[in-house]
mmCIF file of C-alpha atoms in Angstrom:
data_model
loop_
_atom_site.group_PDB
_atom_site.id
_atom_site.type_symbol
_atom_site.label_atom_id
_atom_site.label_comp_id
_atom_site.label_asym_id
_atom_site.label_seq_id
_atom_site.Cartn_x
_atom_site.Cartn_y
_atom_site.Cartn_z
ATOM 1 C CA UNK A 1145 135.207 69.859 146.599
ATOM 2 C CA UNK A 1146 132.912 70.134 149.466
ATOM 3 C CA UNK A 1147 130.609 73.203 149.747
ATOM 4 C CA UNK A 1148 129.463 72.691 153.410
ATOM 5 C CA UNK A 1149 125.809 73.126 152.232
ATOM 6 C CA UNK A 1150 123.132 71.369 150.359
ATOM 7 C CA UNK A 1151 122.826 71.574 146.375
ATOM 8 C CA UNK A 1152 119.567 73.735 147.071
ATOM 9 C CA UNK A 1153 121.647 76.479 148.514
ATOM 10 C CA UNK A 1154 124.474 76.007 146.067
ATOM 11 C CA UNK A 1155 122.031 76.545 143.201
ATOM 12 C CA UNK A 1156 120.752 79.735 144.887
ATOM 13 C CA UNK A 1157 124.140 81.244 145.105
ATOM 14 C CA UNK A 1158 125.140 80.253 141.557
ATOM 15 C CA UNK A 1159 121.939 81.825 140.112
ATOM 16 C CA UNK A 1160 122.312 85.050 142.284
ATOM 17 C CA UNK A 1161 125.985 85.264 141.027
ATOM 18 C CA UNK A 1162 124.673 85.667 137.652
ATOM 19 C CA UNK A 1163 123.236 89.069 138.573
ATOM 20 C CA UNK A 1164 125.051 92.277 137.314
ATOM 21 C CA UNK A 1165 127.172 93.534 140.292
ATOM 22 C CA UNK A 1166 127.361 90.147 142.135
ATOM 23 C CA UNK A 1167 130.080 87.626 141.782
ATOM 24 C CA UNK A 1168 130.306 84.230 143.367
ATOM 25 C CA UNK A 1169 131.768 85.442 146.619
ATOM 26 C CA UNK A 1170 129.229 88.320 147.083
ATOM 27 C CA UNK A 1171 126.366 85.900 146.044
ATOM 28 C CA UNK A 1172 127.486 83.531 148.744
ATOM 29 C CA UNK A 1173 127.388 86.507 151.286
ATOM 30 C CA UNK A 1174 123.845 87.449 149.938
ATOM 31 C CA UNK A 1175 122.763 83.924 150.550
ATOM 32 C CA UNK A 1176 124.089 83.778 154.054
ATOM 33 C CA UNK A 1177 122.475 87.109 154.645
ATOM 34 C CA UNK A 1178 119.231 85.883 153.366
ATOM 35 C CA UNK A 1179 119.312 82.792 155.407
ATOM 36 C CA UNK A 1180 120.005 84.909 158.490
ATOM 37 C CA UNK A 1181 117.269 87.247 157.856
ATOM 38 C CA UNK A 1182 114.448 84.601 156.829
ATOM 39 C CA UNK A 1183 111.446 86.284 157.861
ATOM 40 C CA UNK A 1184 112.237 90.049 157.359
ATOM 41 C CA UNK A 1185 113.930 89.433 153.940
ATOM 42 C CA UNK A 1186 114.182 85.828 152.404
ATOM 43 C CA UNK A 1187 110.408 85.215 152.574
ATOM 44 C CA UNK A 1188 109.103 88.639 151.107
ATOM 45 C CA UNK A 1189 111.831 88.549 148.419
ATOM 46 C CA UNK A 1190 110.899 85.037 147.448
ATOM 47 C CA UNK A 1191 107.364 86.369 147.388
ATOM 48 C CA UNK A 1192 108.249 89.416 145.405
ATOM 49 C CA UNK A 1193 110.230 87.614 142.914
ATOM 50 C CA UNK A 1194 107.384 84.903 142.392
ATOM 51 C CA UNK A 1195 104.953 88.046 141.722
ATOM 52 C CA UNK A 1196 107.268 89.591 139.091
ATOM 53 C CA UNK A 1197 107.817 86.185 137.468
ATOM 54 C CA UNK A 1198 104.012 85.636 137.221
ATOM 55 C CA UNK A 1199 102.964 89.122 136.420
ATOM 56 C CA UNK A 1200 105.582 91.022 134.463
ATOM 57 C CA UNK A 1201 104.981 91.424 130.684
ATOM 58 C CA UNK A 1202 106.151 93.929 127.833
ATOM 59 C CA UNK A 1203 103.630 96.646 126.990
ATOM 60 C CA UNK A 1204 102.145 95.993 123.631
ATOM 61 C CA UNK A 1205 101.929 99.730 123.232
ATOM 62 C CA UNK A 1206 105.418 101.065 124.128
ATOM 63 C CA UNK A 1207 107.627 98.187 125.186
ATOM 64 C CA UNK A 1208 107.978 99.010 128.734
ATOM 65 C CA UNK A 1209 108.144 96.288 131.294
ATOM 66 C CA UNK A 1210 105.079 96.352 133.701
ATOM 67 C CA UNK A 1211 102.658 94.178 135.259
ATOM 68 C CA UNK A 1212 99.712 95.452 133.340
ATOM 69 C CA UNK A 1213 99.325 95.703 129.550
ATOM 70 C CA UNK A 1214 99.029 98.551 128.488
ATOM 71 C CA UNK A 1215 101.640 99.568 131.138
ATOM 72 C CA UNK A 1216 100.924 102.034 133.941
ATOM 73 C CA UNK A 1217 102.337 104.996 131.941
ATOM 74 C CA UNK A 1218 100.409 104.288 128.656
ATOM 75 C CA UNK A 1219 97.180 103.691 130.799
ATOM 76 C CA UNK A 1220 97.852 107.044 132.683
ATOM 77 C CA UNK A 1221 95.410 109.676 131.504
ATOM 78 C CA UNK A 1222 97.151 112.507 132.995
ATOM 79 C CA UNK A 1223 100.215 111.845 130.680
ATOM 80 C CA UNK A 1224 100.146 114.354 127.781
ATOM 81 C CA UNK A 1225 99.486 112.611 124.238
ATOM 82 C CA UNK A 1226 101.228 114.149 121.108
ATOM 83 C CA UNK A 1227 104.680 113.772 122.269
ATOM 84 C CA UNK A 1228 106.631 110.484 122.133
ATOM 85 C CA UNK A 1229 110.036 109.929 123.894
ATOM 86 C CA UNK A 1230 111.870 107.201 122.229
ATOM 87 C CA UNK A 1231 114.518 105.260 124.202
ATOM 88 C CA UNK A 1232 116.753 102.243 123.590
ATOM 89 C CA UNK A 1233 115.854 100.365 126.591
ATOM 90 C CA UNK A 1234 113.504 99.900 129.605
ATOM 91 C CA UNK A 1235 116.375 101.011 131.706
ATOM 92 C CA UNK A 1236 116.546 104.357 130.107
ATOM 93 C CA UNK A 1237 112.784 104.584 130.151
ATOM 94 C CA UNK A 1238 112.896 104.347 133.964
ATOM 95 C CA UNK A 1239 115.962 106.588 134.394
ATOM 96 C CA UNK A 1240 113.872 109.444 132.472
ATOM 97 C CA UNK A 1241 110.955 108.885 134.208
ATOM 98 C CA UNK A 1242 112.313 108.939 137.522
ATOM 99 C CA UNK A 1243 113.417 112.453 136.927
ATOM 100 C CA UNK A 1244 110.013 113.640 136.286
ATOM 101 C CA UNK A 1245 110.997 115.864 133.481
ATOM 102 C CA UNK A 1246 108.959 114.365 130.651
ATOM 103 C CA UNK A 1247 105.148 114.154 131.224
ATOM 104 C CA UNK A 1248 104.378 112.629 127.654
ATOM 105 C CA UNK A 1249 104.448 109.015 126.283
ATOM 106 C CA UNK A 1250 107.297 106.592 125.710
ATOM 107 C CA UNK A 1251 108.348 104.085 123.128
ATOM 108 C CA UNK A 1252 111.059 101.603 123.720
ATOM 109 C CA UNK A 1253 113.068 100.619 120.494
ATOM 110 C CA UNK A 1254 114.721 97.563 122.254
ATOM 111 C CA UNK A 1255 118.178 98.287 121.351
ATOM 112 C CA UNK A 1256 120.089 100.136 118.742
ATOM 113 C CA UNK A 1257 121.286 99.543 115.243
ATOM 114 C CA UNK A 1258 124.592 97.453 115.379
ATOM 115 C CA UNK A 1259 126.338 96.088 112.487
ATOM 116 C CA UNK A 1260 128.818 94.451 114.864
ATOM 117 C CA UNK A 1261 126.088 92.469 116.952
ATOM 118 C CA UNK A 1262 124.000 91.990 113.607
ATOM 119 C CA UNK A 1263 121.119 94.222 114.872
ATOM 120 C CA UNK A 1264 118.957 95.690 112.039
ATOM 121 C CA UNK A 1265 116.074 97.802 111.740
ATOM 122 C CA UNK A 1266 113.556 94.521 111.822
ATOM 123 C CA UNK A 1267 115.128 93.693 115.146
ATOM 124 C CA UNK A 1268 113.818 97.137 116.823
ATOM 125 C CA UNK A 1269 110.610 98.440 117.352
ATOM 126 C CA UNK A 1270 110.750 101.041 114.607
ATOM 127 C CA UNK A 1271 107.814 100.002 112.277
ATOM 128 C CA UNK A 1272 105.723 99.974 115.234
ATOM 129 C CA UNK A 1273 106.848 103.656 116.262
ATOM 130 C CA UNK A 1274 106.043 104.904 112.647
ATOM 131 C CA UNK A 1275 102.689 103.217 112.850
ATOM 132 C CA UNK A 1276 101.969 104.758 116.303
ATOM 133 C CA UNK A 1277 103.093 108.136 115.036
ATOM 134 C CA UNK A 1278 100.496 108.134 112.484
ATOM 135 C CA UNK A 1279 97.714 106.395 114.538
ATOM 136 C CA UNK A 1280 98.039 108.762 117.619
ATOM 137 C CA UNK A 1281 98.499 111.732 115.592
ATOM 138 C CA UNK A 1282 101.977 112.514 117.372
ATOM 139 C CA UNK A 1283 103.334 116.106 116.857
ATOM 140 C CA UNK A 1284 106.829 115.551 118.231
ATOM 141 C CA UNK A 1285 109.168 112.378 118.548
ATOM 142 C CA UNK A 1286 111.887 113.137 121.139
ATOM 143 C CA UNK A 1287 114.732 110.893 120.462
ATOM 144 C CA UNK A 1288 116.490 110.104 123.828
ATOM 145 C CA UNK A 1289 119.160 107.501 122.898
ATOM 146 C CA UNK A 1290 122.524 107.063 124.372
ATOM 147 C CA UNK A 1291 125.270 109.363 123.201
ATOM 148 C CA UNK A 1292 127.207 106.414 121.623
ATOM 149 C CA UNK A 1293 128.115 105.742 117.838
ATOM 150 C CA UNK A 1294 125.238 103.041 117.712
ATOM 151 C CA UNK A 1295 122.896 105.516 119.531
ATOM 152 C CA UNK A 1296 123.491 108.397 116.939
ATOM 153 C CA UNK A 1297 123.441 106.085 114.231
ATOM 154 C CA UNK A 1298 119.912 104.787 115.160
ATOM 155 C CA UNK A 1299 118.847 108.301 115.918
ATOM 156 C CA UNK A 1300 119.678 109.298 112.281
ATOM 157 C CA UNK A 1301 118.020 106.186 110.813
ATOM 158 C CA UNK A 1302 114.885 106.669 113.060
ATOM 159 C CA UNK A 1303 114.635 110.287 111.865
ATOM 160 C CA UNK A 1304 114.634 109.105 108.128
ATOM 161 C CA UNK A 1305 111.941 106.390 108.609
ATOM 162 C CA UNK A 1306 109.758 109.104 110.435
ATOM 163 C CA UNK A 1307 110.451 111.746 107.663
ATOM 164 C CA UNK A 1308 107.366 110.534 105.570
ATOM 165 C CA UNK A 1309 104.922 111.060 108.676
ATOM 166 C CA UNK A 1310 105.921 114.832 108.895
ATOM 167 C CA UNK A 1311 106.230 114.459 112.636
ATOM 168 C CA UNK A 1312 108.793 117.073 114.333
ATOM 169 C CA UNK A 1313 111.751 114.927 115.328
ATOM 170 C CA UNK A 1314 114.020 116.256 118.031
ATOM 171 C CA UNK A 1315 116.842 114.818 119.892
ATOM 172 C CA UNK A 1316 118.447 115.322 123.569
ATOM 173 C CA UNK A 1317 121.006 118.032 123.445
ATOM 174 C CA UNK A 1318 124.633 117.144 123.677
ATOM 175 C CA UNK A 1319 124.531 117.842 127.338
ATOM 176 C CA UNK A 1320 125.131 114.246 127.699
ATOM 177 C CA UNK A 1321 128.662 113.399 128.190
ATOM 178 C CA UNK A 1322 129.951 111.685 125.074
ATOM 179 C CA UNK A 1323 130.210 107.916 125.197
ATOM 180 C CA UNK A 1324 127.987 107.935 128.395
ATOM 181 C CA UNK A 1325 124.944 105.946 128.996
ATOM 182 C CA UNK A 1326 121.585 107.646 129.933
ATOM 183 C CA UNK A 1327 120.801 105.368 132.748
ATOM 184 C CA UNK A 1328 123.779 106.694 134.779
ATOM 185 C CA UNK A 1329 123.000 110.360 134.433
ATOM 186 C CA UNK A 1330 122.068 112.755 137.270
ATOM 187 C CA UNK A 1331 118.856 114.593 136.842
ATOM 188 C CA UNK A 1332 120.501 118.087 136.316
ATOM 189 C CA UNK A 1333 122.072 116.780 133.113
ATOM 190 C CA UNK A 1334 119.198 115.140 131.744
ATOM 191 C CA UNK A 1335 117.226 118.449 132.400
ATOM 192 C CA UNK A 1336 119.824 120.306 130.517
ATOM 193 C CA UNK A 1337 119.607 117.849 127.645
ATOM 194 C CA UNK A 1338 115.799 117.606 127.532
ATOM 195 C CA UNK A 1339 115.734 121.509 127.559
ATOM 196 C CA UNK A 1340 118.214 121.946 124.762
ATOM 197 C CA UNK A 1341 116.726 119.383 122.477
ATOM 198 C CA UNK A 1342 117.203 120.216 118.859
ATOM 199 C CA UNK A 1343 115.297 119.589 115.696
ATOM 200 C CA UNK A 1344 116.983 116.980 113.369
ATOM 201 C CA UNK B 1489 107.915 110.850 141.769
ATOM 202 C CA UNK B 1490 106.777 108.205 138.911
ATOM 203 C CA UNK B 1491 108.894 105.265 138.969
ATOM 204 C CA UNK B 1492 107.850 104.119 135.291
ATOM 205 C CA UNK B 1493 106.807 100.600 136.773
ATOM 206 C CA UNK B 1494 104.291 98.935 138.926
ATOM 207 C CA UNK B 1495 104.467 98.611 142.684
ATOM 208 C CA UNK B 1496 105.210 94.931 142.373
ATOM 209 C CA UNK B 1497 108.592 95.625 140.706
ATOM 210 C CA UNK B 1498 109.396 98.481 142.900
ATOM 211 C CA UNK B 1499 108.906 96.115 145.923
ATOM 212 C CA UNK B 1500 111.420 93.615 144.252
ATOM 213 C CA UNK B 1501 114.050 96.384 143.599
ATOM 214 C CA UNK B 1502 113.624 97.460 147.290
ATOM 215 C CA UNK B 1503 114.060 94.017 148.822
ATOM 216 C CA UNK B 1504 117.122 92.927 146.303
ATOM 217 C CA UNK B 1505 118.631 96.440 147.423
ATOM 218 C CA UNK B 1506 118.888 95.356 150.897
ATOM 219 C CA UNK B 1507 121.314 92.438 149.893
ATOM 220 C CA UNK B 1508 124.944 93.145 150.922
ATOM 221 C CA UNK B 1509 126.660 94.398 147.976
ATOM 222 C CA UNK B 1510 123.608 95.715 146.164
ATOM 223 C CA UNK B 1511 122.365 99.166 146.466
ATOM 224 C CA UNK B 1512 119.267 100.861 145.165
ATOM 225 C CA UNK B 1513 120.809 101.420 141.781
ATOM 226 C CA UNK B 1514 122.332 98.238 141.394
ATOM 227 C CA UNK B 1515 119.145 96.521 142.460
ATOM 228 C CA UNK B 1516 117.382 98.279 139.709
ATOM 229 C CA UNK B 1517 119.746 97.059 137.197
ATOM 230 C CA UNK B 1518 119.521 93.482 138.508
ATOM 231 C CA UNK B 1519 115.805 93.591 138.285
ATOM 232 C CA UNK B 1520 116.118 94.732 134.600
ATOM 233 C CA UNK B 1521 118.455 91.866 133.754
ATOM 234 C CA UNK B 1522 116.077 89.588 135.592
ATOM 235 C CA UNK B 1523 113.100 90.687 133.342
ATOM 236 C CA UNK B 1524 115.056 90.571 130.128
ATOM 237 C CA UNK B 1525 116.384 86.914 131.281
ATOM 238 C CA UNK B 1526 113.079 85.702 132.253
ATOM 239 C CA UNK B 1527 113.262 81.914 131.294
ATOM 240 C CA UNK B 1528 117.163 81.690 131.788
ATOM 241 C CA UNK B 1529 117.443 83.284 135.092
ATOM 242 C CA UNK B 1530 114.205 85.013 136.537
ATOM 243 C CA UNK B 1531 112.342 81.820 136.611
ATOM 244 C CA UNK B 1532 114.954 79.401 138.086
ATOM 245 C CA UNK B 1533 116.006 82.065 140.582
ATOM 246 C CA UNK B 1534 112.464 82.376 142.073
ATOM 247 C CA UNK B 1535 112.256 78.705 142.132
ATOM 248 C CA UNK B 1536 115.716 78.373 143.926
ATOM 249 C CA UNK B 1537 114.646 81.172 146.313
ATOM 250 C CA UNK B 1538 111.539 79.508 147.262
ATOM 251 C CA UNK B 1539 113.107 76.031 147.833
ATOM 252 C CA UNK B 1540 115.637 77.569 150.255
ATOM 253 C CA UNK B 1541 112.941 79.694 151.950
ATOM 254 C CA UNK B 1542 110.939 76.183 152.286
ATOM 255 C CA UNK B 1543 113.870 73.970 153.340
ATOM 256 C CA UNK B 1544 116.434 75.705 154.915
ATOM 257 C CA UNK B 1545 117.066 75.150 158.491
ATOM 258 C CA UNK B 1546 119.666 75.169 161.222
ATOM 259 C CA UNK B 1547 121.678 71.833 162.191
ATOM 260 C CA UNK B 1548 120.324 70.853 165.582
ATOM 261 C CA UNK B 1549 124.083 69.211 166.144
ATOM 262 C CA UNK B 1550 126.460 71.910 164.624
ATOM 263 C CA UNK B 1551 124.486 74.852 163.805
ATOM 264 C CA UNK B 1552 125.319 74.831 160.110
ATOM 265 C CA UNK B 1553 122.618 76.053 157.781
ATOM 266 C CA UNK B 1554 121.383 73.383 155.340
ATOM 267 C CA UNK B 1555 118.187 71.876 154.076
ATOM 268 C CA UNK B 1556 118.429 68.696 156.025
ATOM 269 C CA UNK B 1557 118.752 68.138 159.776
ATOM 270 C CA UNK B 1558 121.327 66.822 160.805
ATOM 271 C CA UNK B 1559 123.227 68.871 158.051
ATOM 272 C CA UNK B 1560 124.949 67.113 155.387
ATOM 273 C CA UNK B 1561 128.325 67.479 156.989
ATOM 274 C CA UNK B 1562 127.048 65.851 160.315
ATOM 275 C CA UNK B 1563 125.399 63.165 158.451
ATOM 276 C CA UNK B 1564 128.583 62.425 156.218
ATOM 277 C CA UNK B 1565 129.946 59.042 157.533
ATOM 278 C CA UNK B 1566 133.302 59.770 155.617
ATOM 279 C CA UNK B 1567 133.946 62.710 158.147
ATOM 280 C CA UNK B 1568 136.269 62.015 160.767
ATOM 281 C CA UNK B 1569 134.845 61.871 164.360
ATOM 282 C CA UNK B 1570 137.140 63.059 167.320
ATOM 283 C CA UNK B 1571 137.876 66.568 166.171
ATOM 284 C CA UNK B 1572 135.667 69.327 166.291
ATOM 285 C CA UNK B 1573 136.397 72.939 164.610
ATOM 286 C CA UNK B 1574 134.714 75.584 166.219
ATOM 287 C CA UNK B 1575 133.503 78.626 164.221
ATOM 288 C CA UNK B 1576 131.983 81.857 164.957
ATOM 289 C CA UNK B 1577 129.583 81.871 161.815
ATOM 290 C CA UNK B 1578 127.992 79.670 159.269
ATOM 291 C CA UNK B 1579 130.038 81.955 156.748
ATOM 292 C CA UNK B 1580 133.243 80.801 158.286
ATOM 293 C CA UNK B 1581 132.163 77.032 158.278
ATOM 294 C CA UNK B 1582 131.666 77.437 154.496
ATOM 295 C CA UNK B 1583 134.760 79.270 153.985
ATOM 296 C CA UNK B 1584 136.779 76.513 155.804
ATOM 297 C CA UNK B 1585 135.008 73.720 154.245
ATOM 298 C CA UNK B 1586 135.538 75.029 150.644
ATOM 299 C CA UNK B 1587 139.350 74.758 151.452
ATOM 300 C CA UNK B 1588 138.905 71.050 151.656
ATOM 301 C CA UNK B 1589 141.712 71.136 154.560
ATOM 302 C CA UNK B 1590 139.590 70.010 157.492
ATOM 303 C CA UNK B 1591 137.898 66.685 157.495
ATOM 304 C CA UNK B 1592 136.516 66.523 160.962
ATOM 305 C CA UNK B 1593 133.215 67.835 162.322
ATOM 306 C CA UNK B 1594 132.222 71.452 162.880
ATOM 307 C CA UNK B 1595 130.304 73.514 165.532
ATOM 308 C CA UNK B 1596 129.013 76.900 164.965
ATOM 309 C CA UNK B 1597 129.012 79.219 167.951
ATOM 310 C CA UNK B 1598 126.645 81.789 166.466
ATOM 311 C CA UNK B 1599 128.819 84.815 167.164
ATOM 312 C CA UNK B 1600 131.481 85.972 169.636
ATOM 313 C CA UNK B 1601 131.304 87.389 173.063
ATOM 314 C CA UNK B 1602 130.862 91.237 172.886
ATOM 315 C CA UNK B 1603 130.334 93.538 175.953
ATOM 316 C CA UNK B 1604 129.537 96.254 173.489
ATOM 317 C CA UNK B 1605 126.863 94.323 171.840
ATOM 318 C CA UNK B 1606 125.822 92.698 175.015
ATOM 319 C CA UNK B 1607 126.366 89.208 173.642
ATOM 320 C CA UNK B 1608 127.121 86.826 176.552
ATOM 321 C CA UNK B 1609 128.096 83.165 177.144
ATOM 322 C CA UNK B 1610 124.415 82.162 177.092
ATOM 323 C CA UNK B 1611 123.795 83.770 173.599
ATOM 324 C CA UNK B 1612 126.334 81.543 171.981
ATOM 325 C CA UNK B 1613 126.237 77.873 171.443
ATOM 326 C CA UNK B 1614 128.927 77.213 174.261
ATOM 327 C CA UNK B 1615 127.066 74.905 176.726
ATOM 328 C CA UNK B 1616 125.987 72.428 173.556
ATOM 329 C CA UNK B 1617 129.672 72.561 172.667
ATOM 330 C CA UNK B 1618 130.876 71.073 175.872
ATOM 331 C CA UNK B 1619 127.947 68.673 176.046
ATOM 332 C CA UNK B 1620 129.122 67.455 172.380
ATOM 333 C CA UNK B 1621 132.774 67.052 173.509
ATOM 334 C CA UNK B 1622 131.437 64.935 176.230
ATOM 335 C CA UNK B 1623 128.918 62.932 174.537
ATOM 336 C CA UNK B 1624 130.951 62.437 171.318
ATOM 337 C CA UNK B 1625 134.279 61.707 173.116
ATOM 338 C CA UNK B 1626 135.914 64.467 171.134
ATOM 339 C CA UNK B 1627 139.795 64.306 171.569
ATOM 340 C CA UNK B 1628 140.665 67.860 170.027
ATOM 341 C CA UNK B 1629 138.659 71.180 169.601
ATOM 342 C CA UNK B 1630 140.177 73.483 167.002
ATOM 343 C CA UNK B 1631 139.197 77.033 167.477
ATOM 344 C CA UNK B 1632 138.883 78.615 164.292
ATOM 345 C CA UNK B 1633 137.810 82.184 165.446
ATOM 346 C CA UNK B 1634 138.539 85.451 163.717
ATOM 347 C CA UNK B 1635 141.770 87.147 164.895
ATOM 348 C CA UNK B 1636 139.732 89.946 166.187
ATOM 349 C CA UNK B 1637 139.519 91.208 169.679
ATOM 350 C CA UNK B 1638 136.233 89.785 170.332
ATOM 351 C CA UNK B 1639 137.262 86.442 168.572
ATOM 352 C CA UNK B 1640 140.379 86.180 170.693
ATOM 353 C CA UNK B 1641 138.425 86.803 173.959
ATOM 354 C CA UNK B 1642 135.809 84.173 172.891
ATOM 355 C CA UNK B 1643 138.528 81.658 172.166
ATOM 356 C CA UNK B 1644 139.985 82.161 175.704
ATOM 357 C CA UNK B 1645 136.484 81.882 177.347
ATOM 358 C CA UNK B 1646 135.704 78.722 175.308
ATOM 359 C CA UNK B 1647 139.169 77.131 176.510
ATOM 360 C CA UNK B 1648 138.269 77.711 179.986
ATOM 361 C CA UNK B 1649 134.925 76.407 179.771
ATOM 362 C CA UNK B 1650 136.269 73.175 178.069
ATOM 363 C CA UNK B 1651 139.012 72.848 180.834
ATOM 364 C CA UNK B 1652 136.808 70.363 182.703
ATOM 365 C CA UNK B 1653 136.325 67.813 179.813
ATOM 366 C CA UNK B 1654 140.054 67.326 179.520
ATOM 367 C CA UNK B 1655 139.860 67.772 175.660
ATOM 368 C CA UNK B 1656 143.061 69.185 173.785
ATOM 369 C CA UNK B 1657 142.153 72.815 172.676
ATOM 370 C CA UNK B 1658 143.984 74.077 169.838
ATOM 371 C CA UNK B 1659 143.739 77.524 167.852
ATOM 372 C CA UNK B 1660 144.518 78.382 164.282
ATOM 373 C CA UNK B 1661 148.293 79.955 164.164
ATOM 374 C CA UNK B 1662 148.703 83.590 163.656
ATOM 375 C CA UNK B 1663 149.061 83.108 160.011
ATOM 376 C CA UNK B 1664 145.766 85.143 159.997
ATOM 377 C CA UNK B 1665 146.291 88.840 159.142
ATOM 378 C CA UNK B 1666 145.587 90.541 162.525
ATOM 379 C CA UNK B 1667 142.203 92.099 162.261
ATOM 380 C CA UNK B 1668 141.313 90.116 159.416
ATOM 381 C CA UNK B 1669 138.150 87.843 158.978
ATOM 382 C CA UNK B 1670 138.154 84.204 158.256
ATOM 383 C CA UNK B 1671 135.612 84.370 155.320
ATOM 384 C CA UNK B 1672 137.971 86.493 153.315
ATOM 385 C CA UNK B 1673 141.096 84.456 153.497
ATOM 386 C CA UNK B 1674 142.705 82.525 150.504
ATOM 387 C CA UNK B 1675 143.152 78.763 150.883
ATOM 388 C CA UNK B 1676 146.990 79.090 151.113
ATOM 389 C CA UNK B 1677 146.883 81.322 154.322
ATOM 390 C CA UNK B 1678 144.086 79.094 155.842
ATOM 391 C CA UNK B 1679 146.171 75.936 155.291
ATOM 392 C CA UNK B 1680 149.297 77.602 156.891
ATOM 393 C CA UNK B 1681 147.238 78.575 159.928
ATOM 394 C CA UNK B 1682 145.625 75.102 160.243
ATOM 395 C CA UNK B 1683 149.158 73.532 159.831
ATOM 396 C CA UNK B 1684 150.608 75.623 162.569
ATOM 397 C CA UNK B 1685 147.782 75.459 165.054
ATOM 398 C CA UNK B 1686 148.951 75.359 168.534
ATOM 399 C CA UNK B 1687 147.767 74.277 172.191
ATOM 400 C CA UNK B 1688 146.227 76.617 174.276
#
């Protein structure tokens, strides 16, 4: 089947179609849009994408994705030490941080325990979390995990692993809708959940 | 408000959010997806985007967007000469061409006449179309314009302008849903409309 355009354009359509939220048809429209808006959009987007490709890395302290290591959050002297907010994912870290409700430091687990997907404790950043709690003299660990079965299982497991450090472990209150994901919450619900956090 | 990430990442999110079909939130998810899939997606996408940025151009013959000029359709010796299919937009050319129903050459007008948007005959590729019909000894011009008021107005105007050349001018049959746009049609409807094209 002819496509009416060169393989280079076709390849861009195929790759863009792999992004969440874009299918083959919307990817084609996006590419046509890019070609029409060459200077205001295509050129800067290619530049921004190359910059992120060249510079993005995982923070060796907390696991955030950033262009510097330690990341801008870990390096920010205005952020409170002593409290760690543990999240499943970089997306959750960004969601929480956009809400401006938490001013401490973060720790990204990199997923949740899942027997189904074969994800065990060693696949997550749990041992580094325990080290960090000891090394940084953390007083409170807030578990901001998704209110899913895997999220809550992981919360229990992390709590057990942290028991030997004597740190206070809290979790977001069940203001979270059951089965919901943190990244989709509005700030009001996030605020309520953070406010009503409880000791485990 | 803190964003949890560097300005470089933020800029990429903002630019991706300008694509049709992506908003600020889905752009953020897309960027997180890209960061997670660095080697299989981010690197090739950056490469593909840079290639298209560097190579894409408008075909000086038909107005198609491609990486070569004349475009791969105009340069294809297997495509029939003698019949021109006139479309409003590169998107429409690609849509028609994907259907594999038309084996001749194309001509992109670059829009439709629109008093409201101040688009007159000189803003469209109409004079080049008349030249082409004379120079390439075209026998039939198929007007494959959207079934909108502006599309049909443009069809009438182009027909008048082509009258002096003596070429046969046809238009897609009204198998098109009224008010619908060509780019969204299924191949079956396109086939019916192409089959039942009528003299103007």
